[in-house]
Amino acid sequence: MTIERLESRRAIVGDGFEIRRALPNRHRRLIGAWCFLDHAGPADYPKGGGLVVGPHPHIGLQTFTWAIEGSILHTDSLGYRQLIHPGQVNLMTAGRGISHAEDSPADASGRFQLAQLWIALPDSERHREPAFDHYPELPMLERGGFRITVLAGTFAGERAPAAVYSPLVGLDLTAPGPARTELVLDADFEHGVMALEGSAHVGGEPLEPGALLYFGTGRDRLTVESAGPVRLLLVGGRPFGEEVLLWWNFVARTYGEMEQATRDWLEGGRFGKVEGARGAPLVAPDLAQLRMRGGN
Ligand code: MN
């Protein structure tokens, strides 16, 4: 059974905030429908600092925000204004088009840590109306010293509330000290496990922050073991089976769609307006970069 070790890379989001990006990776672009995995923090920030990601558009995907420490304010063009707290999920379904901003509260200093993931929408769903959902409570279970939060999909009979459009799973596993369990997985799924804090052995392989272990389909058990405090993120899903094009904040199928979305963001209209964001609207990079990469 396939096992790959993928290294995340440093990337800058918004106002110069450094994060670790595990997906897309040069060696693997998707795990199921999960096509983007950013881990931000843990970081302390002064009053007036923190994460400032100005208004920007999305198409063809869902943004899935998992708050681990601190709070982040989401504002979007549908008029939603939602502060997300630790243990909660924000799910924004971009569909045919939406814009949003994400900011640390400006009036206090603090500490934050979050994971932001994107879920590619299958072709039959990617033009749907945009939507936003906030999930304040998620199912949790205890296994062998781990607290497991079911972020998306179903695990051990517990179903996460997030509305998703392809077969997938997302789990957060934390342990305050030594822990060991064997996860029962869907053998039709491929999986990835990233260490957010602390180290572990997953499927017998060592795993440290910054790396993601990929496990191919055909596996129905996965042993997870830690000698000390650890936080892991597991994502999985049925192999997506559609060729997607990922560029800037868009998931599409053709270069023409990217061009149109970029033009629509410049001209306004399609993506609406975000009120009350801390940062200025983001500017799309030059589309020529995508053309050079061989976009169709
Ligand atoms: Mn975004």
Short mmCIF file of N, CA, C and O in Angstrom, two decimals, residues 145-226:
data_model
loop_
_atom_site.label_atom_id
_atom_site.label_comp_id
_atom_site.label_asym_id
_atom_site.label_seq_id
_atom_site.Cartn_x
_atom_site.Cartn_y
_atom_site.Cartn_z
N GLY A 145 -6.49 7.34 24.64
CA GLY A 145 -5.75 8.52 25.07
C GLY A 145 -5.89 9.70 24.12
O GLY A 145 -5.46 10.80 24.44
N PHE A 146 -6.46 9.47 22.94
CA PHE A 146 -6.71 10.56 22.00
C PHE A 146 -8.13 11.08 22.16
O PHE A 146 -9.06 10.29 22.35
N ARG A 147 -8.27 12.39 22.07
CA ARG A 147 -9.59 12.97 21.86
C ARG A 147 -9.73 13.20 20.36
O ARG A 147 -8.91 13.91 19.75
N ILE A 148 -10.74 12.60 19.78
CA ILE A 148 -10.92 12.70 18.33
C ILE A 148 -12.16 13.55 18.05
O ILE A 148 -13.25 13.25 18.53
N THR A 149 -11.96 14.63 17.30
CA THR A 149 -13.09 15.47 16.87
C THR A 149 -13.38 15.15 15.41
O THR A 149 -12.47 15.17 14.58
N VAL A 150 -14.64 14.85 15.13
CA VAL A 150 -15.03 14.55 13.75
C VAL A 150 -15.37 15.87 13.07
O VAL A 150 -16.39 16.50 13.36
N LEU A 151 -14.46 16.31 12.21
CA LEU A 151 -14.61 17.61 11.56
C LEU A 151 -15.53 17.53 10.35
O LEU A 151 -16.29 18.45 10.07
N ALA A 152 -15.40 16.44 9.60
CA ALA A 152 -16.18 16.29 8.37
C ALA A 152 -16.39 14.81 8.11
O ALA A 152 -15.54 13.99 8.46
N GLY A 153 -17.52 14.48 7.51
CA GLY A 153 -17.81 13.09 7.20
C GLY A 153 -18.19 12.30 8.44
O GLY A 153 -18.65 12.87 9.44
N THR A 154 -17.96 10.99 8.39
CA THR A 154 -18.38 10.09 9.47
C THR A 154 -17.18 9.30 9.95
O THR A 154 -16.36 8.86 9.15
N PHE A 155 -17.09 9.16 11.27
CA PHE A 155 -16.04 8.31 11.85
C PHE A 155 -16.61 7.60 13.06
O PHE A 155 -17.22 8.25 13.92
N ALA A 156 -16.40 6.28 13.14
CA ALA A 156 -16.86 5.46 14.27
C ALA A 156 -18.33 5.75 14.60
O ALA A 156 -18.71 5.85 15.76
N GLY A 157 -19.15 5.91 13.58
CA GLY A 157 -20.58 6.11 13.77
C GLY A 157 -20.97 7.54 14.10
O GLY A 157 -22.15 7.85 14.22
N GLU A 158 -20.00 8.42 14.25
CA GLU A 158 -20.29 9.83 14.55
C GLU A 158 -20.22 10.64 13.26
O GLU A 158 -19.22 10.58 12.55
N ARG A 159 -21.25 11.43 13.02
CA ARG A 159 -21.33 12.17 11.77
C ARG A 159 -21.17 13.67 12.01
O ARG A 159 -21.89 14.25 12.81
N ALA A 160 -20.24 14.28 11.31
CA ALA A 160 -20.04 15.73 11.42
C ALA A 160 -21.17 16.45 10.68
O ALA A 160 -21.69 15.94 9.69
N PRO A 161 -21.55 17.63 11.16
CA PRO A 161 -22.68 18.32 10.55
C PRO A 161 -22.37 19.03 9.22
O PRO A 161 -23.29 19.37 8.49
N ALA A 162 -21.09 19.23 8.90
CA ALA A 162 -20.74 20.01 7.71
C ALA A 162 -21.33 19.41 6.44
O ALA A 162 -21.20 18.21 6.19
N ALA A 163 -21.97 20.27 5.64
CA ALA A 163 -22.57 19.83 4.38
C ALA A 163 -21.49 19.77 3.30
O ALA A 163 -20.98 20.79 2.88
N VAL A 164 -21.14 18.56 2.91
CA VAL A 164 -20.12 18.39 1.86
C VAL A 164 -20.71 17.60 0.70
O VAL A 164 -21.76 16.97 0.84
N TYR A 165 -20.03 17.63 -0.45
CA TYR A 165 -20.62 17.14 -1.68
C TYR A 165 -19.86 15.98 -2.32
O TYR A 165 -20.09 15.65 -3.48
N SER A 166 -18.92 15.41 -1.57
CA SER A 166 -18.26 14.19 -2.05
C SER A 166 -17.88 13.38 -0.81
O SER A 166 -17.83 13.91 0.29
N PRO A 167 -17.64 12.06 -0.99
CA PRO A 167 -17.33 11.21 0.16
C PRO A 167 -15.96 11.59 0.74
O PRO A 167 -14.94 11.43 0.07
N LEU A 168 -15.96 12.11 1.97
CA LEU A 168 -14.69 12.51 2.59
C LEU A 168 -14.79 12.44 4.10
O LEU A 168 -15.87 12.29 4.67
N VAL A 169 -13.63 12.57 4.73
CA VAL A 169 -13.57 12.57 6.20
C VAL A 169 -12.50 13.55 6.65
O VAL A 169 -11.51 13.78 5.93
N GLY A 170 -12.71 14.14 7.80
CA GLY A 170 -11.70 14.99 8.43
C GLY A 170 -11.74 14.77 9.93
O GLY A 170 -12.82 14.73 10.52
N LEU A 171 -10.57 14.55 10.54
CA LEU A 171 -10.50 14.31 11.99
C LEU A 171 -9.40 15.16 12.59
O LEU A 171 -8.34 15.35 11.98
N ASP A 172 -9.64 15.63 13.81
CA ASP A 172 -8.58 16.23 14.62
C ASP A 172 -8.33 15.26 15.76
O ASP A 172 -9.26 14.80 16.42
N LEU A 173 -7.06 14.91 15.99
CA LEU A 173 -6.71 14.00 17.08
C LEU A 173 -5.75 14.72 18.01
O LEU A 173 -4.69 15.19 17.57
N THR A 174 -6.11 14.82 19.28
CA THR A 174 -5.20 15.44 20.23
C THR A 174 -5.01 14.50 21.41
O THR A 174 -5.91 13.75 21.79
N ALA A 175 -3.80 14.56 21.97
CA ALA A 175 -3.51 13.78 23.17
C ALA A 175 -2.63 14.63 24.07
O ALA A 175 -1.71 15.30 23.59
N PRO A 176 -2.90 14.64 25.39
CA PRO A 176 -2.08 15.41 26.32
C PRO A 176 -0.78 14.70 26.68
O PRO A 176 0.12 15.29 27.26
N GLY A 177 -0.69 13.41 26.34
CA GLY A 177 0.49 12.62 26.69
C GLY A 177 0.48 11.34 25.88
O GLY A 177 -0.18 11.29 24.83
N PRO A 178 1.20 10.32 26.33
CA PRO A 178 1.29 9.10 25.55
C PRO A 178 -0.09 8.55 25.19
O PRO A 178 -0.99 8.52 26.03
N ALA A 179 -0.27 8.15 23.93
CA ALA A 179 -1.55 7.66 23.46
C ALA A 179 -1.31 6.72 22.29
O ALA A 179 -0.32 6.83 21.57
N ARG A 180 -2.25 5.80 22.13
CA ARG A 180 -2.14 4.86 21.01
C ARG A 180 -3.53 4.37 20.65
O ARG A 180 -4.30 3.97 21.51
N THR A 181 -3.85 4.40 19.36
CA THR A 181 -5.12 3.84 18.92
C THR A 181 -4.99 3.34 17.49
O THR A 181 -4.04 3.70 16.77
N GLU A 182 -5.94 2.49 17.11
CA GLU A 182 -6.00 2.03 15.73
C GLU A 182 -7.30 2.57 15.12
O GLU A 182 -8.40 2.23 15.57
N LEU A 183 -7.15 3.45 14.14
CA LEU A 183 -8.31 4.04 13.48
C LEU A 183 -8.85 3.06 12.45
O LEU A 183 -8.08 2.45 11.72
N VAL A 184 -10.18 2.93 12.40
CA VAL A 184 -10.81 2.13 11.36
C VAL A 184 -11.20 3.08 10.23
O VAL A 184 -11.96 4.03 10.44
N LEU A 185 -10.65 2.84 9.06
CA LEU A 185 -10.82 3.75 7.93
C LEU A 185 -11.66 3.12 6.83
O LEU A 185 -11.84 1.90 6.78
N ASP A 186 -12.16 3.95 5.94
CA ASP A 186 -12.85 3.49 4.74
C ASP A 186 -11.78 3.13 3.70
O ASP A 186 -11.00 4.00 3.27
N ALA A 187 -11.74 1.87 3.32
CA ALA A 187 -10.67 1.41 2.42
C ALA A 187 -10.78 2.00 1.01
O ALA A 187 -9.84 1.94 0.23
N ASP A 188 -11.95 2.59 0.68
CA ASP A 188 -12.10 3.25 -0.62
C ASP A 188 -11.47 4.64 -0.63
O ASP A 188 -11.35 5.26 -1.68
N PHE A 189 -11.11 5.11 0.55
CA PHE A 189 -10.56 6.47 0.68
C PHE A 189 -9.03 6.44 0.63
O PHE A 189 -8.40 5.48 1.05
N GLU A 190 -8.45 7.53 0.14
CA GLU A 190 -7.04 7.82 0.39
C GLU A 190 -7.02 8.77 1.59
O GLU A 190 -8.00 9.46 1.85
N HIS A 191 -5.90 8.80 2.33
CA HIS A 191 -5.84 9.61 3.55
C HIS A 191 -4.52 10.36 3.65
O HIS A 191 -3.49 9.91 3.11
N GLY A 192 -4.54 11.44 4.38
CA GLY A 192 -3.32 12.16 4.71
C GLY A 192 -3.37 12.54 6.18
O GLY A 192 -4.44 12.86 6.70
N VAL A 193 -2.23 12.46 6.86
CA VAL A 193 -2.15 12.87 8.26
C VAL A 193 -1.02 13.87 8.41
O VAL A 193 0.10 13.62 7.97
N MET A 194 -1.34 15.00 9.02
CA MET A 194 -0.35 16.05 9.25
C MET A 194 -0.21 16.26 10.75
O MET A 194 -1.21 16.24 11.47
N ALA A 195 1.02 16.43 11.22
CA ALA A 195 1.25 16.78 12.62
C ALA A 195 1.18 18.30 12.73
O ALA A 195 1.94 19.00 12.05
N LEU A 196 0.27 18.80 13.54
CA LEU A 196 0.19 20.25 13.74
C LEU A 196 1.10 20.66 14.89
O LEU A 196 1.76 21.69 14.84
N GLU A 197 1.12 19.84 15.95
CA GLU A 197 2.01 20.08 17.09
C GLU A 197 2.45 18.73 17.64
O GLU A 197 1.64 17.80 17.70
N GLY A 198 3.70 18.64 18.06
CA GLY A 198 4.20 17.39 18.63
C GLY A 198 4.49 16.37 17.54
O GLY A 198 4.28 16.62 16.35
N SER A 199 5.00 15.24 17.95
CA SER A 199 5.34 14.22 16.97
C SER A 199 4.60 12.93 17.28
O SER A 199 4.11 12.73 18.39
N ALA A 200 4.53 12.06 16.27
CA ALA A 200 3.77 10.82 16.41
C ALA A 200 4.34 9.78 15.47
O ALA A 200 5.21 10.07 14.63
N HIS A 201 3.86 8.55 15.62
CA HIS A 201 4.07 7.53 14.61
C HIS A 201 2.71 7.18 14.04
O HIS A 201 1.77 6.89 14.78
N VAL A 202 2.61 7.26 12.73
CA VAL A 202 1.34 6.99 12.06
C VAL A 202 1.59 5.89 11.03
O VAL A 202 2.46 6.04 10.16
N GLY A 203 0.86 4.79 11.18
CA GLY A 203 1.12 3.65 10.30
C GLY A 203 2.56 3.18 10.42
O GLY A 203 3.15 2.71 9.45
N GLY A 204 3.14 3.37 11.60
CA GLY A 204 4.53 2.97 11.84
C GLY A 204 5.57 3.97 11.38
O GLY A 204 6.77 3.79 11.63
N GLU A 205 5.12 5.04 10.71
CA GLU A 205 6.06 6.03 10.17
C GLU A 205 6.16 7.22 11.11
O GLU A 205 5.13 7.72 11.60
N PRO A 206 7.38 7.74 11.35
CA PRO A 206 7.51 8.94 12.18
C PRO A 206 6.92 10.16 11.47
O PRO A 206 7.03 10.28 10.25
N LEU A 207 6.30 11.02 12.26
CA LEU A 207 5.68 12.22 11.69
C LEU A 207 5.94 13.41 12.61
O LEU A 207 5.68 13.35 13.80
N GLU A 208 6.47 14.49 12.00
CA GLU A 208 6.79 15.71 12.73
C GLU A 208 6.03 16.86 12.10
O GLU A 208 5.63 16.77 10.94
N PRO A 209 5.87 17.99 12.85
CA PRO A 209 5.21 19.16 12.25
C PRO A 209 5.92 19.57 10.95
O PRO A 209 7.13 19.51 10.85
N GLY A 210 5.12 19.94 9.98
CA GLY A 210 5.68 20.35 8.69
C GLY A 210 5.56 19.27 7.64
O GLY A 210 5.69 19.55 6.46
N ALA A 211 5.34 18.03 8.08
CA ALA A 211 5.23 16.94 7.12
C ALA A 211 3.82 16.37 7.11
O ALA A 211 3.07 16.50 8.08
N LEU A 212 3.48 15.76 5.99
CA LEU A 212 2.19 15.08 5.85
C LEU A 212 2.47 13.68 5.31
O LEU A 212 3.21 13.52 4.35
N LEU A 213 1.89 12.69 5.97
CA LEU A 213 2.01 11.32 5.46
C LEU A 213 0.78 11.00 4.66
O LEU A 213 -0.35 11.20 5.11
N TYR A 214 1.01 10.50 3.44
CA TYR A 214 -0.10 10.13 2.55
C TYR A 214 -0.24 8.61 2.52
O TYR A 214 0.76 7.89 2.37
N PHE A 215 -1.45 8.13 2.68
CA PHE A 215 -1.75 6.70 2.63
C PHE A 215 -2.75 6.45 1.51
O PHE A 215 -3.84 7.02 1.52
N GLY A 216 -2.40 5.62 0.56
CA GLY A 216 -3.26 5.34 -0.58
C GLY A 216 -4.47 4.48 -0.21
O GLY A 216 -4.59 4.01 0.93
N THR A 217 -5.35 4.29 -1.17
CA THR A 217 -6.56 3.50 -0.94
C THR A 217 -6.20 2.04 -0.61
O THR A 217 -5.07 1.60 -0.84
N GLY A 218 -7.18 1.32 -0.09
CA GLY A 218 -6.97 -0.10 0.20
C GLY A 218 -6.54 -0.35 1.64
O GLY A 218 -6.16 -1.47 1.99
N ARG A 219 -6.62 0.67 2.48
CA ARG A 219 -6.19 0.54 3.86
C ARG A 219 -7.41 0.75 4.76
O ARG A 219 -8.07 1.77 4.68
N ASP A 220 -7.68 -0.21 5.63
CA ASP A 220 -8.84 -0.03 6.51
C ASP A 220 -8.46 0.14 7.99
O ASP A 220 -9.32 0.28 8.84
N ARG A 221 -7.17 0.14 8.27
CA ARG A 221 -6.69 0.36 9.64
C ARG A 221 -5.49 1.29 9.60
O ARG A 221 -4.67 1.19 8.68
N LEU A 222 -5.37 2.12 10.59
CA LEU A 222 -4.20 2.98 10.69
C LEU A 222 -3.87 3.19 12.17
O LEU A 222 -4.69 3.69 12.93
N THR A 223 -2.67 2.77 12.54
CA THR A 223 -2.24 2.92 13.94
C THR A 223 -1.65 4.31 14.15
O THR A 223 -0.81 4.76 13.36
N VAL A 224 -2.09 4.97 15.19
CA VAL A 224 -1.58 6.30 15.54
C VAL A 224 -1.07 6.23 16.96
O VAL A 224 -1.77 5.76 17.86
N GLU A 225 0.17 6.69 17.14
CA GLU A 225 0.83 6.51 18.43
C GLU A 225 1.65 7.76 18.75
O GLU A 225 2.36 8.27 17.88
N SER A 226 1.55 8.23 19.99
CA SER A 226 2.39 9.36 20.39
C SER A 226 3.01 9.09 21.75
O SER A 226 2.41 8.42 22.59
#
